[in-house]
PDB file of C-alpha atoms in Angstrom:
ATOM      1  CA  LEU A 685      45.621  13.508 -53.648  1.00  0.00           C
ATOM      2  CA  LYS A 686      42.775  15.691 -52.696  1.00  0.00           C
ATOM      3  CA  ASN A 687      40.417  12.586 -52.608  1.00  0.00           C
ATOM      4  CA  ILE A 688      42.549  10.576 -50.560  1.00  0.00           C
ATOM      5  CA  ASP A 689      41.616  10.093 -46.522  1.00  0.00           C
ATOM      6  CA  THR A 690      44.994   9.263 -45.379  1.00  0.00           C
ATOM      7  CA  LEU A 691      48.947   9.370 -46.945  1.00  0.00           C
ATOM      8  CA  VAL A 692      51.065   6.495 -45.861  1.00  0.00           C
ATOM      9  CA  ILE A 693      54.917   6.701 -46.347  1.00  0.00           C
ATOM     10  CA  ASP A 694      56.774   3.069 -45.483  1.00  0.00           C
ATOM     11  CA  GLU A 695      60.454   3.061 -44.764  1.00  0.00           C
ATOM     12  CA  ILE A 696      60.267   6.706 -43.874  1.00  0.00           C
ATOM     13  CA  SER A 697      64.007   6.503 -42.564  1.00  0.00           C
ATOM     14  CA  MET A 698      64.847   6.693 -46.180  1.00  0.00           C
ATOM     15  CA  VAL A 699      63.166   9.909 -47.007  1.00  0.00           C
ATOM     16  CA  ARG A 700      65.310  13.020 -47.265  1.00  0.00           C
ATOM     17  CA  VAL A 701      64.459  16.021 -45.321  1.00  0.00           C
ATOM     18  CA  ASP A 702      64.087  18.178 -48.748  1.00  0.00           C
ATOM     19  CA  ILE A 703      61.634  15.337 -50.232  1.00  0.00           C
ATOM     20  CA  PHE A 704      59.586  15.386 -46.971  1.00  0.00           C
ATOM     21  CA  ASN A 705      59.436  19.482 -47.189  1.00  0.00           C
ATOM     22  CA  GLN A 706      58.509  18.636 -50.610  1.00  0.00           C
ATOM     23  CA  VAL A 707      55.494  16.254 -50.098  1.00  0.00           C
ATOM     24  CA  ASN A 708      54.063  18.637 -47.306  1.00  0.00           C
ATOM     25  CA  LYS A 709      54.108  21.609 -50.155  1.00  0.00           C
ATOM     26  CA  ILE A 710      52.515  19.345 -52.817  1.00  0.00           C
ATOM     27  CA  MET A 711      49.858  18.167 -50.687  1.00  0.00           C
ATOM     28  CA  LYS A 712      48.939  21.777 -49.453  1.00  0.00           C
ATOM     29  CA  VAL A 713      48.509  22.797 -53.180  1.00  0.00           C
ATOM     30  CA  ALA A 714      46.647  19.573 -54.158  1.00  0.00           C
ATOM     31  CA  CYS A 715      44.217  20.188 -51.413  1.00  0.00           C
ATOM     32  CA  ASN A 716      44.096  23.942 -51.768  1.00  0.00           C
ATOM     33  CA  ASN A 717      44.507  24.024 -47.940  1.00  0.00           C
ATOM     34  CA  ASP A 718      47.553  25.667 -45.964  1.00  0.00           C
ATOM     35  CA  LYS A 719      47.225  22.933 -43.227  1.00  0.00           C
ATOM     36  CA  PRO A 720      50.101  20.660 -42.670  1.00  0.00           C
ATOM     37  CA  PHE A 721      49.904  18.188 -45.758  1.00  0.00           C
ATOM     38  CA  GLY A 722      46.725  19.695 -46.724  1.00  0.00           C
ATOM     39  CA  GLY A 723      44.878  18.874 -43.746  1.00  0.00           C
ATOM     40  CA  LYS A 724      45.087  15.083 -44.671  1.00  0.00           C
ATOM     41  CA  GLN A 725      45.859  12.556 -42.186  1.00  0.00           C
ATOM     42  CA  VAL A 726      49.454  11.260 -42.557  1.00  0.00           C
ATOM     43  CA  ILE A 727      51.242   7.766 -41.249  1.00  0.00           C
ATOM     44  CA  LEU A 728      55.033   7.195 -41.235  1.00  0.00           C
ATOM     45  CA  LEU A 729      56.138   3.882 -40.861  1.00  0.00           C
ATOM     46  CA  GLY A 730      59.546   2.588 -40.209  1.00  0.00           C
ATOM     47  CA  ASP A 731      62.756   1.887 -38.417  1.00  0.00           C
ATOM     48  CA  LEU A 732      65.177   4.735 -37.984  1.00  0.00           C
ATOM     49  CA  PHE A 733      67.942   2.335 -37.003  1.00  0.00           C
ATOM     50  CA  GLN A 734      68.039   0.770 -40.341  1.00  0.00           C
ATOM     51  CA  LEU A 735      68.351   2.502 -43.884  1.00  0.00           C
ATOM     52  CA  PRO A 736      69.465   6.222 -43.943  1.00  0.00           C
ATOM     53  CA  PRO A 737      68.237   8.825 -46.806  1.00  0.00           C
ATOM     54  CA  VAL A 738      70.539   8.342 -49.708  1.00  0.00           C
ATOM     55  CA  ALA A 739      72.597  11.418 -50.401  1.00  0.00           C
ATOM     56  CA  ASP A 740      76.085  12.144 -51.545  1.00  0.00           C
ATOM     57  CA  ARG A 741      78.610  14.011 -49.567  1.00  0.00           C
ATOM     58  CA  GLU A 742      78.018  17.361 -50.964  1.00  0.00           C
ATOM     59  CA  GLU A 743      74.332  16.758 -50.668  1.00  0.00           C
ATOM     60  CA  THR A 744      74.653  15.642 -47.061  1.00  0.00           C
ATOM     61  CA  GLU A 745      76.765  18.873 -46.243  1.00  0.00           C
ATOM     62  CA  PHE A 746      74.136  21.204 -47.796  1.00  0.00           C
ATOM     63  CA  LEU A 747      70.995  19.489 -46.084  1.00  0.00           C
ATOM     64  CA  THR A 748      72.747  19.598 -43.028  1.00  0.00           C
ATOM     65  CA  LYS A 749      73.858  22.986 -43.098  1.00  0.00           C
ATOM     66  CA  LYS A 750      70.194  23.956 -44.008  1.00  0.00           C
ATOM     67  CA  TYR A 751      68.053  21.934 -41.848  1.00  0.00           C
ATOM     68  CA  GLY A 752      70.511  20.624 -39.360  1.00  0.00           C
ATOM     69  CA  GLY A 753      70.536  16.995 -40.885  1.00  0.00           C
ATOM     70  CA  ILE A 754      69.378  14.979 -43.881  1.00  0.00           C
ATOM     71  CA  PHE A 755      66.577  13.002 -42.066  1.00  0.00           C
ATOM     72  CA  PHE A 756      62.933  13.581 -42.488  1.00  0.00           C
ATOM     73  CA  PHE A 757      62.692  14.596 -38.789  1.00  0.00           C
ATOM     74  CA  ASN A 758      65.090  17.370 -39.499  1.00  0.00           C
ATOM     75  CA  SER A 759      62.341  18.877 -41.506  1.00  0.00           C
ATOM     76  CA  ILE A 760      59.920  21.960 -41.239  1.00  0.00           C
ATOM     77  CA  ALA A 761      57.122  19.647 -42.238  1.00  0.00           C
ATOM     78  CA  TYR A 762      57.887  17.425 -39.672  1.00  0.00           C
ATOM     79  CA  ARG A 763      57.751  20.041 -37.144  1.00  0.00           C
ATOM     80  CA  GLU A 764      54.528  21.574 -38.542  1.00  0.00           C
ATOM     81  CA  GLY A 765      52.634  18.085 -38.596  1.00  0.00           C
ATOM     82  CA  ASN A 766      52.907  17.442 -34.721  1.00  0.00           C
ATOM     83  CA  PHE A 767      53.352  13.842 -35.094  1.00  0.00           C
ATOM     84  CA  ILE A 768      52.510  11.437 -32.317  1.00  0.00           C
ATOM     85  CA  PHE A 769      55.021   8.655 -31.954  1.00  0.00           C
ATOM     86  CA  LYS A 770      53.849   5.026 -31.577  1.00  0.00           C
ATOM     87  CA  GLU A 771      56.435   2.109 -31.268  1.00  0.00           C
ATOM     88  CA  LEU A 772      55.458  -1.263 -32.506  1.00  0.00           C
ATOM     89  CA  VAL A 773      57.253  -3.900 -29.930  1.00  0.00           C
ATOM     90  CA  GLN A 774      55.844  -7.075 -31.031  1.00  0.00           C
ATOM     91  CA  ILE A 775      58.201  -9.026 -33.447  1.00  0.00           C
ATOM     92  CA  PHE A 776      56.417 -11.696 -35.893  1.00  0.00           C
ATOM     93  CA  ARG A 777      59.724 -12.923 -37.563  1.00  0.00           C
ATOM     94  CA  GLN A 778      61.307 -14.600 -34.652  1.00  0.00           C
ATOM     95  CA  SER A 779      59.897 -16.486 -31.678  1.00  0.00           C
ATOM     96  CA  ASP A 780      63.233 -17.331 -29.599  1.00  0.00           C
ATOM     97  CA  ASN A 781      63.554 -14.703 -27.133  1.00  0.00           C
ATOM     98  CA  GLU A 782      67.176 -15.146 -26.288  1.00  0.00           C
ATOM     99  CA  PHE A 783      67.581 -14.639 -30.185  1.00  0.00           C
ATOM    100  CA  LYS A 784      65.334 -11.625 -30.053  1.00  0.00           C
ATOM    101  CA  ASP A 785      67.258 -10.005 -27.252  1.00  0.00           C
ATOM    102  CA  ILE A 786      70.552 -10.338 -29.170  1.00  0.00           C
ATOM    103  CA  LEU A 787      68.932  -8.822 -32.460  1.00  0.00           C
ATOM    104  CA  ASN A 788      67.789  -5.784 -30.201  1.00  0.00           C
ATOM    105  CA  ASN A 789      70.870  -5.217 -28.679  1.00  0.00           C
ATOM    106  CA  ILE A 790      72.974  -5.457 -32.073  1.00  0.00           C
ATOM    107  CA  ARG A 791      70.371  -2.996 -33.343  1.00  0.00           C
ATOM    108  CA  VAL A 792      71.193  -0.394 -30.785  1.00  0.00           C
ATOM    109  CA  GLY A 793      74.935  -1.185 -30.848  1.00  0.00           C
ATOM    110  CA  ASN A 794      74.569  -2.647 -26.985  1.00  0.00           C
ATOM    111  CA  ILE A 795      75.593  -6.354 -27.803  1.00  0.00           C
ATOM    112  CA  ASN A 796      77.399  -8.006 -24.768  1.00  0.00           C
ATOM    113  CA  GLU A 797      80.291 -10.410 -24.838  1.00  0.00           C
ATOM    114  CA  LYS A 798      78.109 -13.515 -23.821  1.00  0.00           C
ATOM    115  CA  GLN A 799      75.687 -12.747 -26.504  1.00  0.00           C
ATOM    116  CA  LEU A 800      78.692 -12.477 -28.805  1.00  0.00           C
ATOM    117  CA  GLN A 801      79.966 -15.854 -27.726  1.00  0.00           C
ATOM    118  CA  LEU A 802      76.512 -17.614 -28.296  1.00  0.00           C
ATOM    119  CA  LEU A 803      76.247 -16.046 -31.815  1.00  0.00           C
ATOM    120  CA  ASN A 804      80.082 -17.383 -32.336  1.00  0.00           C
ATOM    121  CA  GLU A 805      78.897 -21.020 -31.427  1.00  0.00           C
ATOM    122  CA  HIS A 806      76.793 -21.129 -34.496  1.00  0.00           C
ATOM    123  CA  TYR A 807      79.962 -20.112 -36.973  1.00  0.00           C
ATOM    124  CA  VAL A 808      80.386 -23.179 -39.327  1.00  0.00           C
ATOM    125  CA  ASP A 809      83.419 -23.224 -41.926  1.00  0.00           C
ATOM    126  CA  GLU A 810      81.579 -24.863 -44.449  1.00  0.00           C
ATOM    127  CA  ILE A 811      78.405 -23.301 -45.431  1.00  0.00           C
ATOM    128  CA  PRO A 812      75.236 -25.792 -45.480  1.00  0.00           C
ATOM    129  CA  ARG A 813      72.932 -25.902 -48.457  1.00  0.00           C
ATOM    130  CA  ARG A 814      70.022 -24.096 -49.385  1.00  0.00           C
ATOM    131  CA  VAL A 815      70.633 -21.118 -46.708  1.00  0.00           C
ATOM    132  CA  VAL A 816      70.429 -17.540 -47.202  1.00  0.00           C
ATOM    133  CA  GLN A 817      73.990 -15.504 -47.032  1.00  0.00           C
ATOM    134  CA  VAL A 818      73.993 -12.002 -46.314  1.00  0.00           C
ATOM    135  CA  VAL A 819      76.838 -10.389 -48.401  1.00  0.00           C
ATOM    136  CA  PRO A 820      77.643  -6.774 -49.119  1.00  0.00           C
ATOM    137  CA  LYS A 821      77.362  -6.448 -52.614  1.00  0.00           C
ATOM    138  CA  LYS A 822      75.083  -7.755 -55.578  1.00  0.00           C
ATOM    139  CA  ALA A 823      77.974  -9.177 -57.690  1.00  0.00           C
ATOM    140  CA  GLU A 824      78.825 -11.340 -54.844  1.00  0.00           C
ATOM    141  CA  ALA A 825      75.440 -12.362 -54.347  1.00  0.00           C
ATOM    142  CA  ASN A 826      74.969 -13.174 -58.107  1.00  0.00           C
ATOM    143  CA  LYS A 827      78.325 -15.401 -57.820  1.00  0.00           C
ATOM    144  CA  ILE A 828      76.966 -17.403 -55.042  1.00  0.00           C
ATOM    145  CA  ASN A 829      73.749 -17.857 -56.642  1.00  0.00           C
ATOM    146  CA  MET A 830      75.318 -19.059 -59.885  1.00  0.00           C
ATOM    147  CA  GLU A 831      77.642 -21.378 -58.170  1.00  0.00           C
ATOM    148  CA  ASN A 832      74.779 -23.080 -56.067  1.00  0.00           C
ATOM    149  CA  LEU A 833      72.508 -23.236 -59.422  1.00  0.00           C
ATOM    150  CA  ASN A 834      75.558 -24.865 -61.250  1.00  0.00           C
ATOM    151  CA  LYS A 835      75.642 -27.786 -58.448  1.00  0.00           C
ATOM    152  CA  LEU A 836      72.269 -28.821 -59.551  1.00  0.00           C
ATOM    153  CA  LEU A 837      72.701 -31.603 -62.365  1.00  0.00           C
ATOM    154  CA  VAL A 838      69.233 -30.906 -64.258  1.00  0.00           C
ATOM    155  CA  PRO A 839      68.043 -28.997 -67.108  1.00  0.00           C
ATOM    156  CA  GLU A 840      68.445 -25.134 -66.743  1.00  0.00           C
ATOM    157  CA  TYR A 841      65.363 -22.811 -68.047  1.00  0.00           C
ATOM    158  CA  THR A 842      65.949 -19.256 -68.784  1.00  0.00           C
ATOM    159  CA  TYR A 843      62.954 -16.736 -68.594  1.00  0.00           C
ATOM    160  CA  HIS A 844      63.512 -13.428 -70.349  1.00  0.00           C
ATOM    161  CA  ALA A 845      61.655 -10.403 -68.808  1.00  0.00           C
ATOM    162  CA  ASP A 846      58.955  -8.716 -71.336  1.00  0.00           C
ATOM    163  CA  ILE A 847      59.020  -4.941 -70.505  1.00  0.00           C
ATOM    164  CA  LEU A 848      55.856  -3.319 -71.516  1.00  0.00           C
ATOM    165  CA  ILE A 849      56.676   0.437 -70.783  1.00  0.00           C
ATOM    166  CA  GLU A 850      57.103   2.236 -74.491  1.00  0.00           C
ATOM    167  CA  GLU A 851      59.294   5.153 -74.802  1.00  0.00           C
ATOM    168  CA  VAL A 852      61.013   4.920 -71.492  1.00  0.00           C
ATOM    169  CA  LYS A 853      64.410   3.958 -70.988  1.00  0.00           C
ATOM    170  CA  ILE A 854      64.253   0.667 -68.492  1.00  0.00           C
ATOM    171  CA  LYS A 855      67.526  -0.301 -66.591  1.00  0.00           C
ATOM    172  CA  GLU A 856      67.953  -3.724 -65.203  1.00  0.00           C
ATOM    173  CA  THR A 857      68.634  -1.966 -61.906  1.00  0.00           C
ATOM    174  CA  ASP A 858      65.075  -0.525 -61.800  1.00  0.00           C
ATOM    175  CA  PHE A 859      63.730  -3.949 -60.975  1.00  0.00           C
ATOM    176  CA  PRO A 860      64.112  -6.509 -58.103  1.00  0.00           C
ATOM    177  CA  CYS A 861      65.322  -9.332 -60.314  1.00  0.00           C
ATOM    178  CA  GLU A 862      67.315  -9.617 -63.540  1.00  0.00           C
ATOM    179  CA  PHE A 863      66.013  -9.585 -66.842  1.00  0.00           C
ATOM    180  CA  GLU A 864      67.185 -12.959 -67.628  1.00  0.00           C
ATOM    181  CA  LEU A 865      66.375 -15.229 -64.982  1.00  0.00           C
ATOM    182  CA  LYS A 866      67.993 -18.548 -64.953  1.00  0.00           C
ATOM    183  CA  LEU A 867      66.333 -21.446 -62.716  1.00  0.00           C
ATOM    184  CA  LYS A 868      66.628 -25.133 -61.883  1.00  0.00           C
ATOM    185  CA  VAL A 869      64.090 -27.688 -60.230  1.00  0.00           C
ATOM    186  CA  GLY A 870      65.627 -27.715 -56.632  1.00  0.00           C
ATOM    187  CA  ALA A 871      66.841 -24.446 -56.353  1.00  0.00           C
ATOM    188  CA  LEU A 872      66.228 -22.093 -53.122  1.00  0.00           C
ATOM    189  CA  VAL A 873      64.331 -19.016 -54.046  1.00  0.00           C
ATOM    190  CA  MET A 874      62.948 -15.975 -52.169  1.00  0.00           C
ATOM    191  CA  MET A 875      59.695 -14.206 -52.826  1.00  0.00           C
ATOM    192  CA  ILE A 876      59.981 -10.527 -53.543  1.00  0.00           C
ATOM    193  CA  THR A 877      56.524  -9.541 -53.673  1.00  0.00           C
ATOM    194  CA  ASN A 878      53.247 -10.288 -51.590  1.00  0.00           C
ATOM    195  CA  ASP A 879      50.727 -12.702 -52.644  1.00  0.00           C
ATOM    196  CA  GLN A 880      48.031 -10.046 -52.249  1.00  0.00           C
ATOM    197  CA  GLU A 881      45.081 -12.193 -53.551  1.00  0.00           C
ATOM    198  CA  TYR A 882      45.463 -15.332 -51.496  1.00  0.00           C
ATOM    199  CA  ARG A 883      48.282 -14.319 -48.940  1.00  0.00           C
ATOM    200  CA  ARG A 884      50.411 -17.465 -49.467  1.00  0.00           C
ATOM    201  CA  TRP A 885      53.759 -15.564 -49.353  1.00  0.00           C
ATOM    202  CA  VAL A 886      54.955 -12.344 -48.447  1.00  0.00           C
ATOM    203  CA  ASN A 887      58.200 -10.576 -49.501  1.00  0.00           C
ATOM    204  CA  GLY A 888      61.163 -12.538 -48.182  1.00  0.00           C
ATOM    205  CA  THR A 889      59.364 -16.138 -47.918  1.00  0.00           C
ATOM    206  CA  LEU A 890      61.807 -18.991 -48.849  1.00  0.00           C
ATOM    207  CA  GLY A 891      60.745 -21.693 -51.250  1.00  0.00           C
ATOM    208  CA  ILE A 892      62.189 -24.506 -53.390  1.00  0.00           C
ATOM    209  CA  ILE A 893      61.599 -24.683 -57.179  1.00  0.00           C
ATOM    210  CA  SER A 894      59.713 -28.090 -57.634  1.00  0.00           C
ATOM    211  CA  LYS A 895      58.845 -27.807 -61.285  1.00  0.00           C
ATOM    212  CA  LEU A 896      59.502 -25.667 -64.580  1.00  0.00           C
ATOM    213  CA  THR A 897      58.084 -25.499 -68.034  1.00  0.00           C
ATOM    214  CA  GLU A 898      58.573 -22.896 -70.527  1.00  0.00           C
ATOM    215  CA  GLU A 899      55.481 -20.980 -69.427  1.00  0.00           C
ATOM    216  CA  ARG A 900      55.111 -21.634 -65.581  1.00  0.00           C
ATOM    217  CA  ILE A 901      57.500 -21.734 -62.334  1.00  0.00           C
ATOM    218  CA  THR A 902      56.218 -23.815 -59.642  1.00  0.00           C
ATOM    219  CA  VAL A 903      57.455 -23.231 -56.044  1.00  0.00           C
ATOM    220  CA  THR A 904      56.974 -25.429 -53.128  1.00  0.00           C
ATOM    221  CA  ILE A 905      56.556 -23.217 -49.687  1.00  0.00           C
ATOM    222  CA  ASN A 906      56.964 -24.563 -46.122  1.00  0.00           C
TER     223      ASN A 906
END
C-alpha cells in the first residue's frame, strides 16, 4: 500500500460508511502519513442509483445513528478526502437514443406513461429462445437454465471445479458459477470475466457453445 500511486475502488455504492473510514485509517498507517488516505490519490467509481451497501436492520440503525447513513459519503473519510465529482455521461452498451432515455428515466424514478406504453409494446406471452431473462432469485435462474439445457437433444458434459486453496473452507456461493457446470453444444452462455490478454470479450458478453470436449469449451461470440 505504501508503494502504490493510486487506490481505485470500484462499485463504490456498495462500500459501507464504516468500511470506508477503515480504508482511510489503514492507508494512513501503511503510509505513515496523517493526510487523508495516507496522501495517496483515491479514485471512486460507481453509480449511486445501483446497489447499496450490504447491512442488516440492526447494522443500518447503528450506522445511521452514528454517521447519519450507511453510504460511503456519510463518512468522515469522505469529508476529509475533499473529492472532486465527475459524471460520466456517454453510454456504451446502448445506441438507441429513445431506449437510453427510457433507461435513464427508470434509473431516477421519472418514467412517463408514453415510455411505459412503448416498453409494454414489446411484451410477449411466450419467451423466445436464447434470450437473457432477469429474475430475482438464483434458484429461479437455475431452474430456467436447466429447462433450456434439457431442450437441447445433444450430449451433456459436466465440468467439475478444481479448488486449489488449501486449508480454507470454500463455499460455492463464493464463486461466480457452480462447482459442477453442466453444458451442451447450442447453449446460450454469458462470460463472467474479462479477456485481459486479447480483449475478445468482457464480463456480460453473450455467446453460444459451439464445441465441447472433456478438456475444452469452445464458445462462438458475435
